[in-house]
Protein backbone atom coordinates (compact mmCIF):
# COMPACT_ATOMS: atom_id res chain seq x y z
CA MET A 1 0.24 -0.11 -0.11
CA ASP A 2 1.32 3.88 -1.24
CA LEU A 3 1.64 6.71 0.90
CA LEU A 4 -1.58 7.72 -0.51
CA GLN A 5 -3.64 4.19 -0.10
CA THR A 6 -2.10 4.71 3.90
CA THR A 7 -3.23 8.78 3.91
CA VAL A 8 -7.13 7.24 2.58
CA LEU A 9 -7.31 4.52 4.84
CA MET A 10 -6.08 6.43 7.81
CA ALA A 11 -9.34 9.13 6.97
CA VAL A 12 -11.96 7.17 6.50
CA ILE A 13 -10.74 5.56 9.48
CA GLY A 14 -10.59 8.07 11.21
CA VAL A 15 -14.51 9.17 11.44
CA SER A 16 -15.72 9.34 14.56
CA PRO A 17 -19.59 10.50 15.23
CA ALA A 18 -18.79 13.90 16.28
CA SER A 19 -17.95 14.91 13.03
CA GLY A 20 -20.78 17.60 11.69
CA TRP A 21 -20.36 15.25 8.33
CA PHE A 22 -21.03 12.13 10.40
CA PHE A 23 -23.90 13.05 12.79
CA GLY A 24 -25.01 16.58 12.43
CA ARG A 25 -25.44 18.88 15.04
CA ALA A 26 -27.39 17.57 18.19
CA ASN A 27 -31.23 17.95 18.10
CA THR A 28 -34.04 16.70 20.68
CA ALA A 29 -37.03 14.98 19.98
CA SER A 30 -39.96 14.89 21.94
CA ALA A 31 -43.04 12.29 22.49
CA ASP A 32 -45.45 15.07 21.49
CA ASP A 33 -48.01 13.15 23.44
CA LYS A 34 -47.92 9.92 21.81
CA PRO A 35 -48.27 7.46 24.79
CA VAL A 36 -45.39 4.66 25.04
CA ASP A 37 -47.00 2.15 23.35
CA PRO A 38 -47.10 -1.79 24.61
CA ASP A 39 -46.77 -3.28 20.71
CA CYS A 40 -43.33 -1.45 20.54
CA GLU A 41 -42.26 -1.95 23.87
CA ALA A 42 -43.05 -6.02 23.71
CA HIS A 43 -40.89 -5.69 20.01
CA GLY A 44 -38.10 -4.47 22.30
CA GLU A 45 -37.91 -6.65 25.10
CA ALA A 46 -38.12 -9.34 22.34
CA GLY A 47 -35.11 -8.03 20.23
CA ARG A 48 -37.04 -8.14 17.15
CA CYS A 49 -36.26 -4.79 14.18
CA GLU A 50 -39.83 -3.42 14.55
CA PHE A 51 -38.70 -1.77 17.81
CA TYR A 52 -36.30 0.43 16.08
CA GLN A 53 -39.13 1.65 13.34
CA CYS A 54 -42.02 2.21 16.52
CA PHE A 55 -38.68 4.49 18.72
CA GLU A 56 -38.67 6.75 15.98
CA GLU A 57 -42.11 7.03 15.10
CA ARG A 58 -42.74 7.99 18.57
CA PHE A 59 -39.25 10.13 18.78
CA PRO A 60 -37.93 11.10 14.82
CA CYS A 61 -34.33 11.95 14.67
CA GLY A 62 -34.40 11.40 11.50
CA LYS A 63 -32.21 9.86 8.64
CA ASP A 64 -29.08 11.05 10.71
CA GLY A 65 -30.50 9.34 13.30
CA TYR A 66 -29.64 5.78 15.40
CA MET A 67 -32.97 5.13 14.33
CA ALA A 68 -33.08 5.14 10.55
CA LYS A 69 -29.28 5.16 9.70
CA PHE A 70 -28.38 2.21 12.15
CA GLY A 71 -30.57 -0.14 14.08
CA THR A 72 -33.68 -0.73 11.91
CA PRO A 73 -30.88 -1.13 8.27
CA PHE A 74 -28.65 -3.30 9.76
CA CYS A 75 -30.89 -5.24 12.12
CA ALA A 76 -32.02 -6.53 8.69
CA ARG A 77 -29.26 -7.15 7.15
CA PHE A 78 -28.33 -9.70 9.82
CA GLU A 79 -32.03 -10.75 9.23
CA ARG A 80 -31.26 -11.44 6.25
CA VAL A 81 -28.26 -13.24 6.43
CA TYR A 82 -29.31 -15.42 9.29
CA GLY A 83 -29.60 -18.70 7.96
CA ALA A 84 -25.74 -18.32 7.01
CA PHE A 85 -24.44 -18.46 10.82
CA THR A 86 -23.21 -20.95 12.11
CA PRO A 87 -25.75 -21.72 15.17
CA LYS A 88 -23.40 -20.35 17.96
CA GLY A 89 -23.36 -17.14 15.09
CA GLN A 90 -26.94 -17.63 15.37
CA GLU A 91 -27.30 -17.95 19.56
CA PHE A 92 -24.99 -14.79 19.00
CA VAL A 93 -27.19 -12.29 17.08
CA ASN A 94 -30.15 -13.40 18.66
CA GLY A 95 -28.83 -12.48 22.82
CA THR A 96 -27.24 -9.58 21.49
CA ALA A 97 -31.03 -8.42 19.36
CA ARG A 98 -32.30 -8.14 22.72
CA CYS A 99 -29.67 -7.01 24.65
CA LEU A 100 -30.13 -3.84 22.40
CA THR A 101 -33.51 -3.18 22.08
CA ARG A 102 -33.89 -3.83 25.85
CA GLY A 103 -31.06 -1.53 26.52
CA LEU A 104 -32.82 1.12 24.39
CA LEU A 105 -36.19 0.49 26.28
CA GLN A 106 -35.35 3.00 28.96
CA TYR A 107 -35.03 5.85 26.47
CA TYR A 108 -38.31 5.24 24.24
CA LYS A 109 -40.35 5.48 27.31
CA GLN A 110 -38.92 9.05 28.18
CA ASP A 111 -40.42 12.08 27.05
CA LYS A 112 -37.29 13.23 25.07
CA VAL A 113 -34.34 11.98 24.08
CA ASP A 114 -30.49 14.01 23.06
CA CYS A 115 -30.46 12.13 19.21
CA HIS A 116 -26.51 12.92 19.83
CA ARG A 117 -26.51 11.78 22.88
CA LEU A 118 -28.61 8.59 21.91
CA SER A 119 -26.50 7.74 18.63
CA HIS A 120 -23.31 7.97 21.08
CA ASP A 121 -25.28 5.60 24.13
CA ALA A 122 -26.30 3.39 21.52
CA PHE A 123 -23.07 2.78 19.98
CA ASP A 124 -21.23 1.59 23.39
CA LEU A 125 -24.30 -0.69 24.17
CA VAL A 126 -23.45 -1.76 20.40
CA SER A 127 -19.35 -2.90 21.97
CA SER A 128 -21.21 -3.84 25.61
CA CYS A 129 -24.12 -6.10 23.66
CA TYR A 130 -21.49 -8.49 21.57
CA ALA A 131 -19.54 -8.74 24.25
CA SER A 132 -21.44 -10.79 26.88
CA ASN A 133 -22.97 -12.73 23.83
CA GLY A 134 -19.90 -13.23 23.38
CA PHE A 135 -18.57 -12.21 19.82
CA CYS A 136 -14.81 -13.38 20.60
CA ASP A 137 -16.07 -16.65 20.33
CA VAL A 138 -18.00 -16.28 16.88
CA ALA A 139 -15.86 -14.08 15.00
CA GLU A 140 -13.36 -16.34 13.56
CA GLU A 141 -16.15 -19.34 12.19
CA ASN A 142 -18.82 -16.08 10.51
CA ALA A 143 -16.05 -13.57 9.33
CA ALA A 144 -17.52 -13.92 5.66
CA VAL A 145 -21.03 -13.67 7.26
CA PHE A 146 -20.40 -10.84 9.19
CA THR A 147 -17.91 -9.05 6.29
CA ASP A 148 -21.77 -9.24 4.35
CA VAL A 149 -23.06 -7.68 7.32
CA PHE A 150 -21.06 -4.61 6.81
CA GLN A 151 -20.44 -4.41 3.41
CA PRO A 152 -17.56 -1.75 1.80
CA LYS A 153 -20.82 -0.01 -0.07
CA TYR A 154 -22.43 0.70 3.66
CA LEU A 155 -19.62 2.60 4.76
CA PHE A 156 -20.35 6.05 3.86
CA LYS A 157 -24.48 5.98 2.75
CA SER A 158 -25.49 3.80 6.38
CA GLY A 159 -22.77 4.39 8.65
CA ALA A 160 -21.01 0.80 8.49
CA LEU A 161 -17.28 2.17 9.57
CA LYS A 162 -18.54 3.08 13.01
CA ILE A 163 -19.68 -0.10 13.34
CA TRP A 164 -16.51 -1.78 12.36
CA LYS A 165 -14.66 0.61 14.73
CA GLU A 166 -16.96 -1.33 17.14
CA ILE A 167 -15.75 -4.44 16.25
CA MET A 168 -12.46 -3.49 15.85
CA GLU A 169 -12.25 -2.55 19.29
CA LEU A 170 -13.33 -5.29 20.39
CA MET A 171 -11.60 -7.54 17.75
CA TYR A 172 -8.94 -6.25 20.03
CA HIS A 173 -9.38 -7.72 23.33
CA CYS A 174 -9.58 -10.79 21.78
CA ASN A 175 -7.61 -14.04 21.63
CA PRO A 176 -6.24 -13.30 18.41
CA ASP A 177 -6.13 -17.02 16.97
CA LYS A 178 -9.95 -16.03 18.04
CA VAL A 179 -9.79 -13.42 15.14
CA HIS A 180 -7.53 -14.28 12.67
CA ASN A 181 -10.50 -14.94 9.22
CA LEU A 182 -12.38 -11.43 10.34
CA ALA A 183 -9.23 -9.71 10.88
CA THR A 184 -7.18 -10.58 8.05
CA THR A 185 -11.24 -9.78 5.31
CA VAL A 186 -11.37 -6.02 7.74
CA VAL A 187 -8.12 -5.48 6.62
CA LYS A 188 -8.69 -6.83 2.65
CA MET A 189 -12.44 -4.67 2.83
CA VAL A 190 -11.38 -1.83 3.90
CA SER A 191 -7.39 -1.57 1.42
CA GLY A 192 -9.66 -2.89 -1.35
CA PHE A 193 -12.17 0.07 -0.82
CA VAL A 194 -9.32 2.23 -0.44
CA ASN A 195 -7.88 0.77 -4.21
CA PHE A 196 -11.66 1.43 -5.48
CA LEU A 197 -11.56 5.35 -3.78
CA THR A 198 -7.82 5.90 -4.96
CA SER A 199 -7.97 4.58 -8.47
CA SER A 200 -11.10 6.99 -9.24
CA GLY A 201 -9.59 9.32 -7.86
CA SER A 202 -6.49 9.19 -10.66
CA ARG A 203 -8.75 8.81 -13.37
């Protein structure tokens, strides 16, 4: 990888949710007399994707908010490739889904939320839920499926980069033997994306 590619790669990895490009300014969403929906609570308890939609309906943080930009699309992608996970991988997906939505229920029951703060807290929740549901134990055998969910084409469009940053931080604390395949795949994936960016820019 030459200097230009390395520079672009560092720029890509260096994007953070604090940047204006990534999340925009903080804003507050109010329930505006919309009551807590028991059906939405049930979705949250069960870890269903519908929870992200009904959360957004009560607190419309918009297209750059966590529910619309991360929660709904990535939950749907995990559902799409669910059958490709190993049995332990499926247990991880099920447990993580419940952990995430149950953790967000406390925000859903409030009268208003700070959308920017919610995004930060939700990503902290991603890290803890992945770790507590044994990410390190399923990463190696399911590397291809994880990278199918978080594809290079989604890095900017839907914010998969932030998810990958959380995953890479988790990988750092795993036994290297358990994440070798996933680590190799991530490097190839990001390098391929950087090659595409640099080749497109040179035309």
